[in-house]
Coordinates of C-alpha atoms and ligand atoms in Angstrom, one line a residue:
X1 CA 199.2 -49.9 78.5
X2 CA 195.7 -50.1 77.2
X3 CA 194.8 -46.9 75.3
X4 CA 192.1 -45.0 77.2
X5 CA 190.6 -41.5 77.0
X6 CA 191.5 -39.6 80.2
X7 CA 188.7 -37.0 80.2
X8 CA 185.6 -38.5 81.8
X9 CA 182.9 -39.5 79.2
X10 CA 180.3 -37.0 80.5
X11 CA 179.0 -36.2 77.1
X12 CA 178.4 -37.9 73.8
X13 CA 180.7 -36.3 71.2
X14 CA 182.1 -37.2 67.9
X15 CA 183.9 -34.1 66.5
X16 CA 187.2 -32.5 67.4
X17 CA 187.0 -28.8 66.8
X18 CA 190.4 -27.1 66.4
X19 CA 189.5 -23.6 65.1
X20 CA 186.6 -21.1 65.1
X21 CA 186.1 -17.9 63.2
X22 CA 182.9 -15.9 63.0
X23 CA 180.0 -18.3 62.4
X24 CA 182.2 -21.2 61.5
X25 CA 184.3 -23.9 63.1
X26 CA 186.8 -26.3 61.6
X27 CA 187.5 -29.9 62.7
X28 CA 190.9 -31.6 62.8
X29 CA 190.6 -32.8 59.2
X30 CA 190.1 -29.2 58.0
X31 CA 186.4 -29.6 57.4
X32 CA 184.3 -26.4 57.9
X33 CA 181.0 -26.3 59.7
X34 CA 178.3 -23.5 60.0
X35 CA 177.9 -23.4 63.8
X36 CA 174.3 -23.2 65.0
X37 CA 175.2 -24.4 68.5
X38 CA 177.6 -21.5 69.3
X39 CA 179.1 -23.4 72.3
X40 CA 175.5 -23.8 73.7
X41 CA 174.4 -20.2 73.6
X42 CA 177.9 -18.9 74.7
X43 CA 179.4 -17.6 71.5
X44 CA 176.7 -15.0 70.8
X45 CA 179.3 -12.7 69.2
X46 CA 180.6 -15.6 67.0
X47 CA 184.0 -17.2 67.3
X48 CA 187.0 -15.1 68.1
X49 CA 185.4 -11.8 67.4
X50 CA 188.3 -9.4 66.8
X51 CA 187.1 -6.8 69.3
X52 CA 186.9 -9.5 72.0
X53 CA 190.1 -11.3 71.2
X54 CA 191.9 -7.9 71.2
X55 CA 190.5 -7.0 74.6
X56 CA 191.5 -10.4 76.0
X57 CA 195.0 -10.3 74.6
X58 CA 195.5 -6.7 75.8
X59 CA 194.3 -7.6 79.3
X60 CA 196.3 -10.8 79.4
X61 CA 199.5 -8.9 78.9
X62 CA 198.6 -6.4 81.6
X63 CA 197.1 -8.5 84.5
X64 CA 195.3 -11.8 84.6
X65 CA 194.4 -12.4 88.3
X66 CA 194.5 -10.6 91.6
X67 CA 191.8 -12.4 93.7
X68 CA 189.1 -10.4 95.4
X69 CA 191.3 -9.3 98.2
X70 CA 192.0 -6.3 95.9
X71 CA 189.9 -4.3 93.4
X72 CA 190.6 -5.6 89.9
X73 CA 190.8 -2.4 87.8
X74 CA 187.9 -3.1 85.5
X75 CA 185.5 -5.1 87.8
X76 CA 183.4 -2.1 89.0
X77 CA 183.1 -0.9 85.4
X78 CA 181.7 -4.2 84.3
X79 CA 179.5 -4.5 87.4
X80 CA 178.0 -1.1 86.5
X81 CA 177.5 -2.2 82.9
X82 CA 175.6 -5.3 84.1
X83 CA 173.4 -3.2 86.3
X84 CA 172.7 -0.8 83.5
X85 CA 171.8 -3.7 81.1
X86 CA 169.6 -5.4 83.7
X87 CA 167.5 -2.3 84.3
X88 CA 167.6 -3.0 88.0
X89 CA 168.0 0.4 89.5
X90 CA 171.0 0.6 91.8
X91 CA 171.4 -3.2 91.6
X92 CA 174.1 -5.1 93.3
X93 CA 176.4 -7.5 91.4
X94 CA 178.1 -10.7 92.5
X95 CA 180.4 -12.3 89.9
X96 CA 181.2 -16.0 89.7
X97 CA 182.5 -18.6 87.2
X98 CA 179.5 -20.4 85.7
X99 CA 175.7 -20.6 85.4
X100 CA 175.3 -23.1 88.2
X101 CA 177.3 -20.8 90.5
X102 CA 175.2 -17.8 89.5
X103 CA 172.1 -19.7 90.5
X104 CA 173.8 -20.9 93.7
X105 CA 174.5 -17.3 94.5
X106 CA 170.9 -16.2 93.7
X107 CA 169.3 -19.0 95.7
X108 CA 171.6 -18.5 98.7
X109 CA 170.9 -14.7 98.6
X110 CA 167.2 -15.4 98.6
X111 CA 167.5 -17.7 101.6
X112 CA 169.6 -15.3 103.5
X113 CA 167.4 -12.3 102.9
X114 CA 164.0 -13.9 103.4
X115 CA 165.0 -16.2 106.2
X116 CA 163.1 -19.0 104.4
X117 CA 164.5 -22.3 103.2
X118 CA 162.4 -23.6 100.3
X119 CA 162.2 -22.9 96.6
X120 CA 159.7 -23.3 93.8
X121 CA 160.9 -24.2 90.3
X122 CA 159.1 -25.6 87.2
X123 CA 158.9 -29.0 85.6
X124 CA 161.5 -29.4 82.9
X125 CA 163.6 -26.5 84.3
X126 CA 167.4 -26.7 84.2
X127 CA 169.3 -24.5 86.6
X128 CA 172.7 -26.3 87.0
X129 CA 174.5 -29.2 88.5
X130 CA 176.3 -28.2 91.7
X131 CA 174.8 -28.9 95.0
X132 CA 176.9 -29.7 97.9
X133 CA 180.3 -27.9 98.1
X134 CA 179.0 -25.7 100.9
X135 CA 177.8 -28.6 102.9
X136 CA 181.4 -29.9 103.1
X137 CA 182.8 -26.5 104.1
X138 CA 183.6 -26.5 107.8
X139 CA 183.7 -22.9 109.0
X140 CA 180.4 -22.6 110.8
X141 CA 179.9 -18.9 109.9
X142 CA 180.1 -19.7 106.2
X143 CA 178.1 -23.0 106.4
X144 CA 175.5 -22.6 109.1
X145 CA 173.3 -19.8 107.6
X146 CA 172.5 -22.4 104.9
X147 CA 172.5 -25.6 106.9
X148 CA 169.7 -28.1 106.4
X149 CA 171.3 -28.8 103.0
X150 CA 169.2 -30.0 100.1
X151 CA 166.5 -27.4 100.6
X152 CA 163.0 -28.5 99.6
X153 CA 162.1 -27.5 96.0
X154 CA 158.6 -27.9 94.7
X155 CA 158.1 -28.3 91.0
X156 CA 155.1 -26.8 89.3
X157 CA 153.9 -27.2 85.7
X158 CA 155.5 -24.5 83.6
X159 CA 152.8 -21.9 82.9
X160 CA 150.5 -23.1 85.7
X161 CA 149.8 -20.0 87.8
X162 CA 147.1 -21.7 90.0
X163 CA 149.6 -24.4 90.9
X164 CA 152.2 -21.8 91.6
X165 CA 149.9 -19.9 94.0
X166 CA 149.4 -23.1 96.0
X167 CA 153.1 -24.0 96.0
X168 CA 154.4 -20.6 97.2
X169 CA 153.9 -20.9 100.9
X170 CA 155.4 -18.8 103.7
X171 CA 158.4 -21.1 103.7
X172 CA 159.4 -20.3 100.1
X173 CA 162.3 -18.0 99.7
X174 CA 162.2 -17.8 95.9
X175 CA 160.6 -18.8 92.6
X176 CA 163.2 -19.5 90.0
X177 CA 162.2 -19.4 86.3
X178 CA 163.6 -19.4 82.8
X179 CA 161.8 -17.3 80.1
X180 CA 162.4 -20.0 77.6
X181 CA 163.1 -23.5 78.9
X182 CA 166.2 -24.2 76.7
X183 CA 167.5 -27.6 77.8
X184 CA 163.9 -28.8 77.8
X185 CA 163.8 -28.2 74.0
X186 CA 162.9 -24.5 73.6
X187 CA 159.6 -24.1 75.5
X188 CA 158.8 -20.3 75.7
X189 CA 156.9 -19.0 78.6
X190 CA 153.2 -18.4 77.9
X191 CA 151.9 -14.9 77.7
X192 CA 151.3 -13.3 81.1
X193 CA 153.3 -15.9 82.9
X194 CA 156.0 -13.6 84.2
X195 CA 153.5 -11.0 85.3
X196 CA 151.6 -13.8 87.2
X197 CA 154.7 -15.0 88.9
X198 CA 155.6 -11.5 90.0
X199 CA 152.2 -10.9 91.5
X200 CA 152.3 -14.2 93.4
X201 CA 155.8 -13.6 94.7
X202 CA 154.8 -10.1 95.9
X203 CA 151.7 -11.4 97.6
X204 CA 153.6 -14.2 99.4
X205 CA 156.9 -12.4 100.2
X206 CA 159.0 -14.6 98.0
X207 CA 161.7 -13.4 95.6
X208 CA 161.5 -13.8 91.9
X209 CA 164.7 -15.1 90.3
X210 CA 165.0 -15.0 86.5
X211 CA 167.5 -17.4 85.2
X212 CA 168.9 -15.7 82.1
X213 CA 171.8 -18.0 81.7
X214 CA 170.7 -19.3 78.3
X215 CA 168.3 -16.5 77.3
X216 CA 170.5 -13.6 78.3
X217 CA 172.8 -11.3 76.3
X218 CA 170.5 -10.8 73.3
X219 CA 169.6 -14.4 72.7
X220 CA 165.9 -13.6 72.6
X221 CA 166.2 -10.1 71.1
X222 CA 166.5 -8.2 74.3
X223 CA 169.5 -8.1 76.7
X224 CA 167.4 -10.3 79.0
X225 CA 164.1 -12.2 78.3
X226 CA 162.2 -10.5 81.1
X227 CA 162.6 -7.2 79.3
X228 CA 160.0 -8.5 76.9
X229 CA 157.6 -8.5 79.8
X230 CA 156.5 -5.8 82.2
X231 CA 158.3 -7.3 85.2
X232 CA 161.6 -6.9 86.9
X233 CA 163.0 -9.8 88.9
X234 CA 164.4 -9.4 92.4
X235 CA 167.5 -11.3 91.2
X236 CA 168.7 -12.1 87.7
X237 CA 171.3 -14.8 87.1
X238 CA 173.5 -14.8 84.0
X239 CA 176.4 -16.7 82.5
X240 CA 177.1 -18.4 79.1
X241 CA 177.4 -15.5 76.6
X242 CA 178.4 -12.9 79.2
X243 CA 182.2 -13.1 78.3
X244 CA 182.0 -14.7 74.8
X245 CA 183.4 -18.0 76.0
X246 CA 185.6 -17.2 79.0
X247 CA 184.0 -18.9 82.0
X248 CA 182.0 -16.4 83.9
X249 CA 178.6 -16.0 85.7
X250 CA 177.0 -13.2 87.6
X251 CA 173.9 -12.1 89.5
X252 CA 172.3 -8.7 89.6
X253 CA 170.1 -8.2 92.7
X254 CA 167.7 -5.5 93.8
X255 CA 169.3 -2.6 95.6
X256 CA 168.5 -3.9 99.1
X257 CA 169.7 -7.4 98.4
X258 CA 173.4 -8.1 98.8
X259 CA 175.9 -10.4 100.5
X260 CA 177.8 -8.7 103.3
X261 CA 181.4 -9.4 103.9
X262 CA 182.1 -13.1 104.2
X263 CA 178.6 -14.2 103.3
X264 CA 179.7 -15.4 99.9
X265 CA 182.8 -15.4 97.7
X266 CA 185.0 -17.1 95.1
X267 CA 188.7 -17.0 94.3
X268 CA 188.4 -16.3 90.5
X269 CA 185.2 -14.3 90.5
X270 CA 185.1 -11.1 88.4
X271 CA 188.8 -11.3 87.6
X272 CA 190.4 -8.8 85.2
X273 CA 190.5 -11.1 82.2
X274 CA 186.8 -12.1 82.2
X275 CA 185.7 -8.5 83.0
X276 CA 187.7 -7.3 79.9
X277 CA 186.0 -9.9 77.8
X278 CA 182.6 -9.0 79.3
X279 CA 183.0 -5.3 78.6
X280 CA 184.0 -6.0 75.0
X281 CA 181.1 -8.5 74.6
X282 CA 178.6 -5.9 75.8
X283 CA 180.0 -3.4 73.2
X284 CA 179.8 -5.9 70.3
X285 CA 176.3 -7.2 71.3
X286 CA 174.7 -3.7 71.5
X287 CA 175.0 -3.6 67.6
X288 CA 173.8 -7.1 67.1
X289 CA 170.7 -7.3 69.3
X290 CA 168.6 -5.1 67.1
X291 CA 169.0 -7.6 64.3
X292 CA 167.8 -10.6 66.2
X293 CA 164.1 -10.2 65.5
X294 CA 164.5 -10.1 61.8
X295 CA 166.9 -13.1 61.8
X296 CA 164.4 -15.0 64.0
X297 CA 161.6 -14.3 61.6
X298 CA 163.7 -15.6 58.7
X299 CA 164.3 -18.9 60.6
X300 CA 160.6 -19.0 61.4
X301 CA 159.6 -18.6 57.7
X302 CA 162.2 -21.0 56.3
X303 CA 161.4 -23.7 58.9
X304 CA 157.7 -23.2 58.9
X305 CA 156.9 -26.6 57.5
X306 CA 158.6 -28.2 60.6
X307 CA 156.5 -26.5 63.3
X308 CA 159.4 -24.8 65.0
X309 CA 159.2 -23.2 68.5
X310 CA 161.1 -19.9 68.3
X311 CA 162.0 -17.1 70.6
X312 CA 164.7 -14.8 69.1
X313 CA 167.6 -17.0 68.1
X314 CA 166.5 -20.0 70.2
X315 CA 164.9 -22.5 67.9
X316 CA 163.5 -25.9 68.7
X317 CA 162.1 -28.5 66.3
X318 CA 160.7 -31.9 67.2
X319 CA 161.6 -34.6 64.8
X320 CA 160.1 -38.1 64.2
X321 CA 162.6 -40.8 65.1
X322 CA 166.1 -40.1 66.4
X323 CA 167.2 -36.5 66.9
X324 CA 170.8 -37.6 67.2
X325 CA 170.6 -39.1 63.7
X326 CA 169.3 -35.8 62.4
X327 CA 172.1 -34.0 64.2
X328 CA 174.7 -36.3 62.8
X329 CA 173.4 -36.0 59.3
X330 CA 173.4 -32.2 59.5
X331 CA 177.0 -32.5 60.7
X332 CA 178.0 -34.6 57.7
X333 CA 176.5 -31.8 55.5
X334 CA 178.5 -29.1 57.3
X335 CA 176.0 -27.8 59.9
X336 CA 176.2 -28.1 63.7
X337 CA 172.9 -28.4 65.5
X338 CA 172.3 -29.7 69.0
X339 CA 170.0 -32.7 69.9
X340 CA 168.3 -32.2 73.2
X341 CA 165.6 -34.3 75.0
X342 CA 164.4 -37.3 73.0
X343 CA 163.1 -35.7 69.9
X344 CA 164.2 -32.1 69.7
X345 CA 166.8 -30.4 67.5
X346 CA 167.9 -27.1 69.1
X347 CA 169.6 -24.3 67.2
X348 CA 171.3 -21.5 69.1
X349 CA 173.3 -19.7 66.3
X350 CA 175.6 -16.8 67.0
X351 CA 173.8 -13.5 66.8
X352 CA 176.3 -12.6 64.0
X353 CA 174.7 -15.2 61.7
X354 CA 174.0 -13.7 58.2
X355 CA 170.8 -14.1 56.1
X356 CA 172.6 -16.4 53.6
X357 CA 173.8 -18.6 56.4
X358 CA 170.3 -18.8 57.8
X359 CA 169.1 -19.9 54.4
X360 CA 171.9 -22.5 54.2
X361 CA 171.1 -23.9 57.7
X362 CA 167.4 -24.2 57.0
X363 CA 168.0 -25.8 53.6
X364 CA 170.2 -28.5 55.2
X365 CA 167.8 -29.1 58.2
X366 CA 164.7 -29.3 55.9
X367 CA 166.5 -31.7 53.6
X368 CA 167.7 -34.0 56.4
X369 CA 164.3 -34.1 58.1
X370 CA 162.5 -34.7 54.8
X371 CA 164.8 -37.5 53.7
X372 CA 164.6 -39.1 57.2
X373 CA 160.8 -39.2 56.9
X374 CA 160.7 -40.6 53.3
Ligands
LIG1 C1 169.0 -22.0 82.0 C2 170.3 -22.5 82.5 N1 170.6 -22.3 83.8 C3 171.8 -22.8 84.3 C4 172.7 -23.5 83.5 C5 174.0 -24.0 84.1 O1 175.0 -23.3 83.6 P1 176.5 -23.9 83.7 O2 176.6 -25.1 82.8 O3 177.4 -22.8 83.2 O4 176.8 -24.2 85.1 C6 172.4 -23.7 82.2 C7 173.3 -24.5 81.3 O5 172.9 -25.0 80.3 C8 171.1 -23.2 81.7 O6 170.8 -23.4 80.4

C-alpha cells in the first residue's frame, strides 16, 4: 500500500514535537527550541507547568467526565473564578470546548436576547471556523430560534467608528471585536475604539462581544484586553490559554443574559478535568501577569529596528520577502516563531519567558532578518 499521511493536511508543518517543559520544546531528534509560539497563545503558563500537571493528574485519578446532566464538583468554582476575572458583576458563564464554540455561544445568545439576526464584525477579524452544525440539527425547538442560517454579517474597517455607526442598524444583534487582531498579524485597536463601539452599541441596542480568545488570560498584560479600556462588554468569549492546553472555551455574559434550559448545551463542556486545569491556570497566571508589561518593553527595545507592533506579549513584525523563510531559519537556529498573513512574523511567547530568553529570541530574529535582507 502506498505510504500516505492519514491526518488531513490542514496546515503546513515540518516539525514533530515530542516534549515540552517550561519555555522549551524538543523535537523527535532531541533538538531543543525556545518556544515563542506557545501553541498559538495557549501555553501562557509554559509547557507542563508543575502546578497544572499536578492538578490535571489529581483530577484524572478522581473523575474525568460526568456530562452536564449532573454538577461536576469544580464547575461552579471555575465559573465564579471566570466571572471574578472578567469584572462582569454577577455574570453568567457557559463553558464549551474551543474558541469557535465560545463565539458561537456568544453570537447565539446575542440573537436570542435581542431578537435580531445580523452581526457586525471588522475587516481582517478572525472568530473561528464552525458554521453549520446547528442547521443540520433536527429538533425544531433547538434549531428554529436560529433558523435563517448564515446570518448577515457586515464587515467594517477596524478602527472606523463612522463606518460602524452606519453599519449597526436595528437588525444588528451584536458587534464582535478583538482588542488586537492576532491572526491578521498583531493589529492593536486604536485608542478610543472600544469606547466608541460601546457607545454605538448602547445607542442602537446591539450587544458588544469582546473576543478575548487570543488576547485573554494575561496575554496583553491584563486578564482581558478590554480591561485596558474603560468599557465592559455585554459578552466576553475566551478559550486558548484558559486551561493551559486542554481544549476549553467559555463565555461570560452580563447578569441578564443567559441561556435557559435547552437553549444551548454541549456534552463535554465544563467537565471536571478542564475545570481543574482552568483553576490551576488562573492561580499560576495571577503571579505572571504583573510581569508582562516589563517583558513586552524588553521585546520592544530589542526589536526596535524592525518596527514591531506590540501589545503585551503579542508581537508582530513585517518582513521583506517570505515570512515562512524567516520562520524556518529561526527554527534551524532553535527558535519557534509563527508566520501569519503574507509578510508577518508573530511571536506569542509563554508569559513565563525570562529576560535572557527574550534576549536570545530577539538576537536570533534580528540576525535572521538582517541576513535575509543582505
Ligand atoms: C481571536 C480568535 N477568535 C477565535 C478563534 C478560534 O478559536 P479555536 O481555534 O479554538 O476555535 C481564534 C483562534 O485562533 C482566535 O484567535
